[in-house]
Amino acid sequence: MEPSKNETYGSQEYWQARYREPGGVYEWCLGYAALSAYFDRLLPIRGTRCKSDLKIVMLGCGNSALAEDMYDDGYRCITSIDYAQNVIDAMSARNALSRPELQWLQADVRNLPLPDASIDICIDKATMDVFFAAAGSKLDPWNPPASVIENCNREIDEVVRLQGAEAGRLLHLRHFWAAALPKASHDTTRLDNRHV
């Protein structure tokens, strides 16, 4: 169900319609099998904390199995956020018995309902791409304007814990962030299939 115009990706109605039909999972980018070794190398840098204690938020989770797979591998404190209430309800129901510690929350990532400095790691697989595409067909998603980047990162900066040089990590799974995000106030890592 791909829209005829990229701007449609920015519509909450589009995402509600996309997830209206019950179904399995869909990965926009790489799945956990391709990312697990990289996560194991990257995520424990948060000091002495073990992975079961890391507070992780998945931005724009959709019906991805990433949170489920990470949970099964020992990450326990994961909050998955999406714009579409119906996918949050479906994923919550899917995991209620088998992964009871997973949290599912309907929210707009530009207005995160999380306490300041409450998260260690933010993971974005493709949510920021949506904002670039939705900003208008005249925008070049490979060279987003600074205002779009600032808008996308403002809330994340607030909720991610700052720990000196080990400021919270925002994992972006798209290569065009390489140019855009080193200027952000928190540490960022971009992953795509060339980095795994």
Tab-separated table of C-alpha atoms in Angstrom:
chain	number	residue	atom	x	y	z
A	1	MET	CA	0.000	0.000	0.000
A	2	GLU	CA	2.380	2.663	-1.210
A	3	PRO	CA	0.982	6.196	-1.577
A	4	SER	CA	0.911	8.030	-4.898
A	5	LYS	CA	2.618	11.070	-3.321
A	6	ASN	CA	5.487	11.035	-0.833
A	7	GLU	CA	3.784	13.698	1.288
A	8	THR	CA	1.141	11.104	2.195
A	9	TYR	CA	3.705	9.369	4.422
A	10	GLY	CA	3.327	12.279	6.857
A	11	SER	CA	-0.386	11.632	7.343
A	12	GLN	CA	-1.552	9.744	10.411
A	13	GLU	CA	-4.538	8.559	8.368
A	14	TYR	CA	-2.182	6.856	5.902
A	15	TRP	CA	-0.520	4.849	8.678
A	16	GLN	CA	-3.855	3.924	10.274
A	17	ALA	CA	-5.038	2.637	6.880
A	18	ARG	CA	-1.769	0.816	6.211
A	19	TYR	CA	-2.049	-1.125	9.466
A	20	ARG	CA	-5.820	-1.685	9.298
A	21	GLU	CA	-5.440	-5.240	8.043
A	22	PRO	CA	-4.064	-7.594	10.681
A	23	GLY	CA	-0.919	-9.328	9.667
A	24	GLY	CA	2.529	-10.394	10.635
A	25	VAL	CA	5.584	-8.222	10.734
A	26	TYR	CA	7.292	-6.052	8.152
A	27	GLU	CA	10.837	-4.702	8.263
A	28	TRP	CA	11.460	-1.397	6.516
A	29	CYS	CA	15.188	-1.834	6.893
A	30	LEU	CA	17.439	-4.521	8.240
A	31	GLY	CA	16.072	-6.941	10.818
A	32	TYR	CA	17.687	-7.972	14.081
A	33	ALA	CA	19.439	-11.005	12.588
A	34	ALA	CA	21.492	-8.633	10.438
A	35	LEU	CA	21.988	-6.091	13.236
A	36	SER	CA	22.491	-8.137	16.405
A	37	ALA	CA	26.286	-8.400	16.244
A	38	TYR	CA	26.540	-4.669	15.676
A	39	PHE	CA	24.140	-3.903	18.535
A	40	ASP	CA	26.109	-6.177	20.856
A	41	ARG	CA	29.278	-4.227	20.057
A	42	LEU	CA	27.636	-0.813	20.224
A	43	LEU	CA	25.044	-0.829	22.986
A	44	PRO	CA	27.128	-2.025	25.962
A	45	ILE	CA	29.246	1.131	25.742
A	46	ARG	CA	26.786	2.728	28.141
A	47	GLY	CA	29.081	2.119	31.085
A	48	THR	CA	28.610	-0.912	33.300
A	49	ARG	CA	24.925	-1.338	32.538
A	50	CYS	CA	23.938	-4.675	31.084
A	51	LYS	CA	21.625	-4.849	28.102
A	52	SER	CA	18.646	-5.871	30.222
A	53	ASP	CA	18.877	-2.507	32.026
A	54	LEU	CA	19.270	-0.228	29.007
A	55	LYS	CA	16.214	1.967	28.457
A	56	ILE	CA	15.536	1.833	24.718
A	57	VAL	CA	12.883	3.578	22.657
A	58	MET	CA	11.970	2.474	19.120
A	59	LEU	CA	10.762	5.427	17.076
A	60	GLY	CA	8.099	4.607	14.502
A	61	CYS	CA	8.051	0.904	15.327
A	62	GLY	CA	5.214	-0.047	12.979
A	63	ASN	CA	4.862	-3.821	12.871
A	64	SER	CA	8.600	-4.471	12.921
A	65	ALA	CA	9.861	-7.454	14.910
A	66	LEU	CA	12.987	-5.571	16.020
A	67	ALA	CA	11.772	-4.950	19.593
A	68	GLU	CA	10.584	-8.559	19.898
A	69	ASP	CA	13.877	-9.954	18.647
A	70	MET	CA	15.913	-7.652	20.894
A	71	TYR	CA	13.749	-8.674	23.857
A	72	ASP	CA	14.344	-12.349	23.088
A	73	ASP	CA	18.078	-11.577	23.056
A	74	GLY	CA	18.048	-10.015	26.526
A	75	TYR	CA	17.062	-6.356	26.064
A	76	ARG	CA	14.102	-5.875	28.402
A	77	CYS	CA	13.374	-2.151	28.795
A	78	ILE	CA	12.052	-1.320	25.324
A	79	THR	CA	9.287	1.169	24.572
A	80	SER	CA	8.015	1.056	20.995
A	81	ILE	CA	6.319	4.187	19.697
A	82	ASP	CA	4.218	4.667	16.591
A	83	TYR	CA	1.867	7.268	15.121
A	84	ALA	CA	-0.847	4.667	14.376
A	85	GLN	CA	-2.880	3.482	17.362
A	86	ASN	CA	-4.065	0.341	15.575
A	87	VAL	CA	-0.531	-1.002	15.024
A	88	ILE	CA	0.331	-0.236	18.661
A	89	ASP	CA	-2.763	-2.167	19.774
A	90	ALA	CA	-1.922	-5.092	17.476
A	91	MET	CA	1.726	-5.297	18.552
A	92	SER	CA	0.810	-4.954	22.222
A	93	ALA	CA	-1.715	-7.797	21.939
A	94	ARG	CA	0.775	-9.911	19.975
A	95	ASN	CA	3.370	-9.612	22.753
A	96	ALA	CA	1.255	-9.379	25.917
A	97	LEU	CA	1.902	-12.941	27.088
A	98	SER	CA	5.255	-13.793	25.538
A	99	ARG	CA	7.045	-10.471	26.133
A	100	PRO	CA	5.201	-8.733	28.970
A	101	GLU	CA	7.902	-6.148	29.684
A	102	LEU	CA	7.703	-4.605	26.208
A	103	GLN	CA	5.828	-1.313	26.239
A	104	TRP	CA	3.790	0.008	23.315
A	105	LEU	CA	2.826	3.660	23.075
A	106	GLN	CA	0.938	5.686	20.480
A	107	ALA	CA	2.702	9.024	20.069
A	108	ASP	CA	4.170	11.482	17.617
A	109	VAL	CA	7.969	11.398	17.816
A	110	ARG	CA	7.954	15.187	17.503
A	111	ASN	CA	6.165	15.346	20.858
A	112	LEU	CA	7.394	12.411	22.932
A	113	PRO	CA	5.421	11.774	26.142
A	114	LEU	CA	8.517	10.558	27.991
A	115	PRO	CA	10.266	12.178	30.951
A	116	ASP	CA	13.384	14.178	30.196
A	117	ALA	CA	16.619	12.179	30.416
A	118	SER	CA	14.738	8.875	30.796
A	119	ILE	CA	16.111	6.984	27.768
A	120	ASP	CA	19.565	5.550	27.068
A	121	ILE	CA	19.131	4.631	23.415
A	122	CYS	CA	16.765	5.793	20.653
A	123	ILE	CA	16.496	3.574	17.599
A	124	ASP	CA	15.039	4.908	14.376
A	125	LYS	CA	14.837	2.560	11.425
A	126	ALA	CA	13.052	4.843	8.957
A	127	THR	CA	10.813	7.281	10.836
A	128	MET	CA	12.873	10.351	10.053
A	129	ASP	CA	12.686	9.415	6.366
A	130	VAL	CA	8.918	9.873	6.620
A	131	PHE	CA	9.282	13.449	7.818
A	132	PHE	CA	11.616	14.292	4.972
A	133	ALA	CA	9.317	12.732	2.386
A	134	ALA	CA	6.257	14.326	3.961
A	135	ALA	CA	7.812	17.785	3.979
A	136	GLY	CA	7.050	18.148	0.279
A	137	SER	CA	8.027	16.656	-3.026
A	138	LYS	CA	10.334	19.598	-3.775
A	139	LEU	CA	12.606	18.700	-0.871
A	140	ASP	CA	15.571	16.505	-1.582
A	141	PRO	CA	15.457	13.764	1.093
A	142	TRP	CA	19.191	13.236	0.639
A	143	ASN	CA	19.892	16.847	1.641
A	144	PRO	CA	17.265	17.825	4.219
A	145	PRO	CA	17.101	21.426	5.412
A	146	ALA	CA	18.483	22.158	8.866
A	147	SER	CA	15.003	23.072	10.149
A	148	VAL	CA	13.710	19.560	9.403
A	149	ILE	CA	16.655	17.955	11.188
A	150	GLU	CA	16.235	20.234	14.211
A	151	ASN	CA	12.511	19.486	14.409
A	152	CYS	CA	13.137	15.741	14.232
A	153	ASN	CA	15.798	15.795	16.946
A	154	ARG	CA	14.439	18.310	19.475
A	155	GLU	CA	12.326	15.810	21.415
A	156	ILE	CA	14.947	13.089	21.238
A	157	ASP	CA	17.546	15.412	22.743
A	158	GLU	CA	15.249	15.970	25.725
A	159	VAL	CA	14.459	12.353	26.553
A	160	VAL	CA	17.910	10.846	26.013
A	161	ARG	CA	20.126	10.703	29.096
A	162	LEU	CA	23.259	12.770	28.887
A	163	GLN	CA	26.318	11.110	30.384
A	164	GLY	CA	29.292	13.225	29.435
A	165	ALA	CA	31.097	11.941	26.380
A	166	GLU	CA	28.747	8.947	26.334
A	167	ALA	CA	25.629	10.985	25.610
A	168	GLY	CA	22.625	8.962	24.550
A	169	ARG	CA	22.824	7.175	21.241
A	170	LEU	CA	20.418	7.632	18.393
A	171	LEU	CA	20.783	4.769	15.954
A	172	HIS	CA	19.669	5.693	12.456
A	173	LEU	CA	19.451	2.872	9.987
A	174	ARG	CA	19.740	5.001	6.871
A	175	HIS	CA	22.877	6.181	5.160
A	176	PHE	CA	21.811	9.738	4.286
A	177	TRP	CA	21.992	10.699	7.950
A	178	ALA	CA	25.780	10.577	7.748
A	179	ALA	CA	25.864	14.179	6.565
A	180	ALA	CA	22.932	15.417	8.611
A	181	LEU	CA	23.406	14.172	12.142
A	182	PRO	CA	26.991	14.625	13.322
A	183	LYS	CA	25.919	18.161	14.248
A	184	ALA	CA	23.331	16.855	16.725
A	185	SER	CA	24.006	17.375	20.419
A	186	HIS	CA	23.915	13.661	21.198
A	187	ASP	CA	26.032	10.860	19.858
A	188	THR	CA	24.651	9.316	16.703
A	189	THR	CA	25.342	6.184	14.763
A	190	ARG	CA	23.994	5.430	11.335
A	191	LEU	CA	23.634	1.877	10.159
A	192	ASP	CA	22.820	0.420	6.820
A	193	ASN	CA	23.744	-2.837	5.195
A	194	ARG	CA	27.198	-1.447	4.343
A	195	HIS	CA	28.057	-1.011	8.043
A	196	VAL	CA	26.915	-4.337	9.413
